[in-house]
């Protein structure tokens, strides 16, 4: 749970839900991109600081793995996008196929993590985890996600009182966690740990849960944005 809480926000889901809820898309793009870039360095530091396992983890090795697995692909992508127009056009034409490939790659990474978990479970550590504990974790995560969303919603009202689009964007940006970056990050930190699959499980539960809840409240949020913009528009006209 601590590892999951230390991860940055997801990019695609935040953008999709922000758009469908009538939120500020430009701010969502910046928030997601900046959060993930900072998260490459901040998330490992938070995890190691909270869990207090500095002695068993080689920080230099962790950051080297993250640089190769996360930062380097992003840098190459930005260079290709800026200086190689044919690549950009090719990606635009085949964007749905690349999207599917990304999903399959993520599924394969998760699959290999849990394969390693069961393969390395020679000391019976995994047998200590009961099915009831998993359901308790799921219920706890549901309560935490709903509580944090309510807290974020009312806190953002104080910051963005007359900016409903930013308030909606912030709601998703404050509570979402990324699987695409989270799984490689956890794998890089705890690659030699036999319990790496258990460390990944809370994130794999949180991710679809935030999608279901976000999709359920998106229509209501869109109505809220429309209503608030109409109210603010009427107030401005009245002042004039």
Coordinates of C-alpha atoms in Angstrom, one line a residue:
X1 CA 0.0 0.0 0.0
X2 CA 2.9 2.4 0.8
X3 CA 4.5 1.6 -2.5
X4 CA 1.3 2.2 -4.4
X5 CA 0.8 5.5 -2.6
X6 CA 4.3 6.7 -3.5
X7 CA 3.8 6.3 -7.3
X8 CA 2.9 9.1 -9.7
X9 CA -0.4 9.5 -11.6
X10 CA -1.4 7.7 -14.7
X11 CA -1.3 9.6 -18.0
X12 CA -3.8 8.1 -20.4
X13 CA -6.6 7.5 -17.8
X14 CA -6.3 11.0 -16.3
X15 CA -6.5 12.6 -19.8
X16 CA -9.5 10.5 -20.9
X17 CA -11.4 11.1 -17.7
X18 CA -10.6 14.8 -17.6
X19 CA -11.8 15.2 -21.1
X20 CA -15.0 13.2 -20.6
X21 CA -15.7 15.2 -17.4
X22 CA -15.2 18.6 -19.0
X23 CA -12.0 19.3 -17.2
X24 CA -8.9 21.3 -18.3
X25 CA -7.1 19.0 -20.7
X26 CA -4.0 21.2 -21.1
X27 CA -3.4 21.2 -17.4
X28 CA -4.0 17.5 -17.3
X29 CA -1.3 16.9 -19.9
X30 CA 1.2 19.0 -18.1
X31 CA 0.4 17.6 -14.7
X32 CA 0.6 14.0 -15.9
X33 CA 3.8 14.5 -17.9
X34 CA 5.6 16.5 -15.2
X35 CA 4.4 14.1 -12.4
X36 CA 5.7 11.1 -14.2
X37 CA 9.1 12.6 -15.0
X38 CA 9.6 13.8 -11.4
X39 CA 8.2 10.4 -10.2
X40 CA 11.2 8.6 -11.8
X41 CA 13.4 10.1 -9.1
X42 CA 10.9 11.0 -6.3
X43 CA 9.0 7.7 -6.1
X44 CA 12.0 5.5 -5.3
X45 CA 13.2 8.0 -2.7
X46 CA 9.7 8.0 -1.0
X47 CA 9.4 4.3 -1.0
X48 CA 12.8 3.7 0.5
X49 CA 12.3 6.5 3.0
X50 CA 8.9 5.2 4.2
X51 CA 9.8 1.5 4.3
X52 CA 13.3 2.1 5.7
X53 CA 15.1 -0.5 3.5
X54 CA 18.0 1.5 2.3
X55 CA 20.5 -1.1 3.4
X56 CA 19.1 -3.8 1.2
X57 CA 18.6 -1.7 -2.0
X58 CA 21.4 -0.4 -4.2
X59 CA 20.1 3.1 -5.1
X60 CA 22.6 3.6 -7.9
X61 CA 21.5 0.4 -9.5
X62 CA 17.8 1.3 -9.1
X63 CA 18.2 4.7 -10.7
X64 CA 20.3 3.2 -13.5
X65 CA 17.5 0.7 -14.3
X66 CA 14.9 3.4 -14.2
X67 CA 16.9 5.6 -16.5
X68 CA 17.2 2.8 -19.0
X69 CA 13.6 1.6 -18.7
X70 CA 11.7 4.9 -18.3
X71 CA 13.8 8.0 -19.0
X72 CA 15.7 6.7 -22.1
X73 CA 12.5 5.6 -24.0
X74 CA 10.9 9.0 -23.3
X75 CA 14.0 10.9 -24.5
X76 CA 14.2 8.8 -27.7
X77 CA 10.5 9.4 -28.3
X78 CA 10.8 13.1 -27.9
X79 CA 13.8 13.2 -30.3
X80 CA 12.0 11.2 -32.9
X81 CA 8.9 13.4 -32.6
X82 CA 10.9 16.6 -32.9
X83 CA 13.4 15.7 -35.7
X84 CA 12.0 12.7 -37.6
X85 CA 8.6 13.6 -39.2
X86 CA 8.1 10.3 -41.1
X87 CA 8.1 8.5 -37.7
X88 CA 5.4 10.8 -36.4
X89 CA 3.3 10.2 -39.4
X90 CA 3.8 6.5 -39.2
X91 CA 2.7 6.5 -35.5
X92 CA -0.4 8.6 -36.3
X93 CA -1.5 6.1 -39.0
X94 CA -0.9 3.1 -36.8
X95 CA -1.9 4.6 -33.5
X96 CA -4.5 2.0 -32.6
X97 CA -2.0 -0.8 -33.2
X98 CA 0.6 0.9 -31.0
X99 CA -2.1 1.3 -28.3
X100 CA -2.8 -2.4 -28.4
X101 CA 0.9 -3.2 -28.4
X102 CA 1.4 -1.0 -25.3
X103 CA -1.5 -2.8 -23.5
X104 CA -0.1 -6.3 -24.4
X105 CA 3.4 -5.3 -23.3
X106 CA 2.0 -4.1 -19.9
X107 CA 0.1 -7.3 -19.5
X108 CA 3.2 -9.3 -20.3
X109 CA 5.2 -7.4 -17.7
X110 CA 2.6 -8.0 -15.0
X111 CA 2.5 -11.7 -16.0
X112 CA 6.2 -12.1 -15.6
X113 CA 6.2 -10.4 -12.2
X114 CA 3.7 -12.9 -10.9
X115 CA 5.4 -15.8 -12.5
X116 CA 8.6 -14.9 -10.7
X117 CA 6.5 -14.5 -7.5
X118 CA 5.3 -18.1 -7.7
X119 CA 8.5 -19.5 -9.0
X120 CA 10.6 -18.0 -6.2
X121 CA 8.1 -18.9 -3.5
X122 CA 10.3 -21.7 -2.0
X123 CA 10.2 -20.5 1.6
X124 CA 6.4 -20.4 1.8
X125 CA 6.1 -16.7 2.2
X126 CA 3.3 -16.4 -0.3
X127 CA 1.3 -19.1 1.6
X128 CA 1.1 -16.7 4.5
X129 CA -1.2 -14.4 2.5
X130 CA -4.8 -15.5 3.0
X131 CA -7.6 -14.9 0.5
X132 CA -9.4 -13.0 3.2
X133 CA -6.5 -10.6 3.5
X134 CA -6.7 -9.8 -0.2
X135 CA -10.4 -9.0 0.1
X136 CA -9.7 -6.8 3.1
X137 CA -7.0 -5.0 1.1
X138 CA -9.5 -4.4 -1.8
X139 CA -12.1 -3.0 0.6
X140 CA -9.6 -0.8 2.3
X141 CA -8.4 0.5 -1.0
X142 CA -11.9 1.3 -2.0
X143 CA -12.5 3.3 1.2
X144 CA -9.2 5.1 0.9
X145 CA -9.8 6.0 -2.8
X146 CA -13.3 7.4 -2.1
X147 CA -12.1 9.2 1.0
X148 CA -9.1 10.8 -0.9
X149 CA -11.4 11.8 -3.8
X150 CA -13.8 13.5 -1.4
X151 CA -10.9 15.2 0.5
X152 CA -9.3 16.3 -2.8
X153 CA -12.6 17.6 -4.2
X154 CA -13.3 19.9 -1.2
X155 CA -9.6 21.0 -0.9
X156 CA -9.5 21.9 -4.5
X157 CA -12.6 24.1 -4.0
X158 CA -10.5 26.3 -1.8
X159 CA -7.7 26.6 -4.4
X160 CA -9.8 26.7 -7.6
X161 CA -13.0 28.3 -6.3
X162 CA -14.1 29.8 -9.6
X163 CA -12.3 27.4 -11.9
X164 CA -14.4 24.2 -12.2
X165 CA -12.3 22.8 -15.1
X166 CA -9.1 22.9 -12.9
X167 CA -11.0 21.4 -10.0
X168 CA -12.1 18.4 -12.0
X169 CA -8.6 17.9 -13.4
X170 CA -7.1 18.1 -10.0
X171 CA -9.6 15.5 -8.6
X172 CA -8.2 12.8 -11.0
X173 CA -4.6 14.1 -10.8
X174 CA -4.5 13.9 -7.0
X175 CA -5.8 10.3 -6.6
X176 CA -4.7 8.3 -9.7
X177 CA -1.7 5.9 -9.7
X178 CA 0.1 4.6 -12.8
X179 CA 0.6 1.0 -13.7
X180 CA 2.6 1.6 -16.8
X181 CA 5.4 3.3 -14.8
X182 CA 4.6 1.7 -11.4
X183 CA 5.2 -1.9 -12.3
X184 CA 8.6 -1.3 -13.9
X185 CA 9.5 1.0 -11.0
X186 CA 8.6 -1.6 -8.4
X187 CA 10.3 -4.3 -10.4
X188 CA 13.5 -2.2 -10.6
X189 CA 13.6 -1.6 -6.8
X190 CA 12.6 -5.1 -5.7
X191 CA 13.8 -7.2 -8.7
X192 CA 15.6 -9.7 -6.5
X193 CA 12.9 -9.8 -3.8
X194 CA 10.7 -13.0 -4.0
X195 CA 7.7 -10.9 -2.8
X196 CA 7.7 -8.5 -5.8
X197 CA 4.4 -9.8 -7.0
X198 CA 2.8 -9.0 -3.6
X199 CA 4.2 -5.5 -3.7
X200 CA 2.6 -5.0 -7.1
X201 CA -0.8 -6.4 -6.2
X202 CA -2.2 -3.2 -4.5
X203 CA -1.4 -1.1 -7.6
X204 CA -3.1 -3.7 -9.8
X205 CA -6.2 -3.4 -7.7
X206 CA -6.1 0.4 -7.4
X207 CA -5.8 1.0 -11.2
X208 CA -9.1 -0.6 -12.4
X209 CA -10.9 0.7 -9.3
X210 CA -10.0 4.3 -10.1
X211 CA -11.2 3.7 -13.7
X212 CA -14.5 2.4 -12.6
X213 CA -15.2 5.1 -10.1
X214 CA -13.9 7.8 -12.4
X215 CA -16.1 6.6 -15.3
X216 CA -19.1 6.5 -13.0
X217 CA -18.8 10.1 -11.8
X218 CA -17.6 11.6 -15.1
X219 CA -21.2 12.5 -16.3
X220 CA -21.9 14.2 -13.0
X221 CA -18.7 16.2 -13.2
X222 CA -19.4 17.3 -16.7
X223 CA -22.8 18.6 -15.6
X224 CA -21.1 20.3 -12.7
X225 CA -18.6 22.1 -15.0
X226 CA -21.4 23.2 -17.4
X227 CA -23.5 24.5 -14.5
X228 CA -20.6 26.3 -12.9
X229 CA -19.5 27.9 -16.1
X230 CA -23.1 29.1 -16.7
X231 CA -23.3 30.5 -13.2
X232 CA -20.0 32.3 -13.6
X233 CA -20.9 33.6 -17.0
X234 CA -24.2 35.1 -15.6
X235 CA -22.3 36.6 -12.7
X236 CA -19.8 38.3 -15.1
X237 CA -22.6 39.7 -17.3
X238 CA -24.5 41.0 -14.2
X239 CA -21.4 42.8 -13.0
X240 CA -21.0 44.5 -16.4

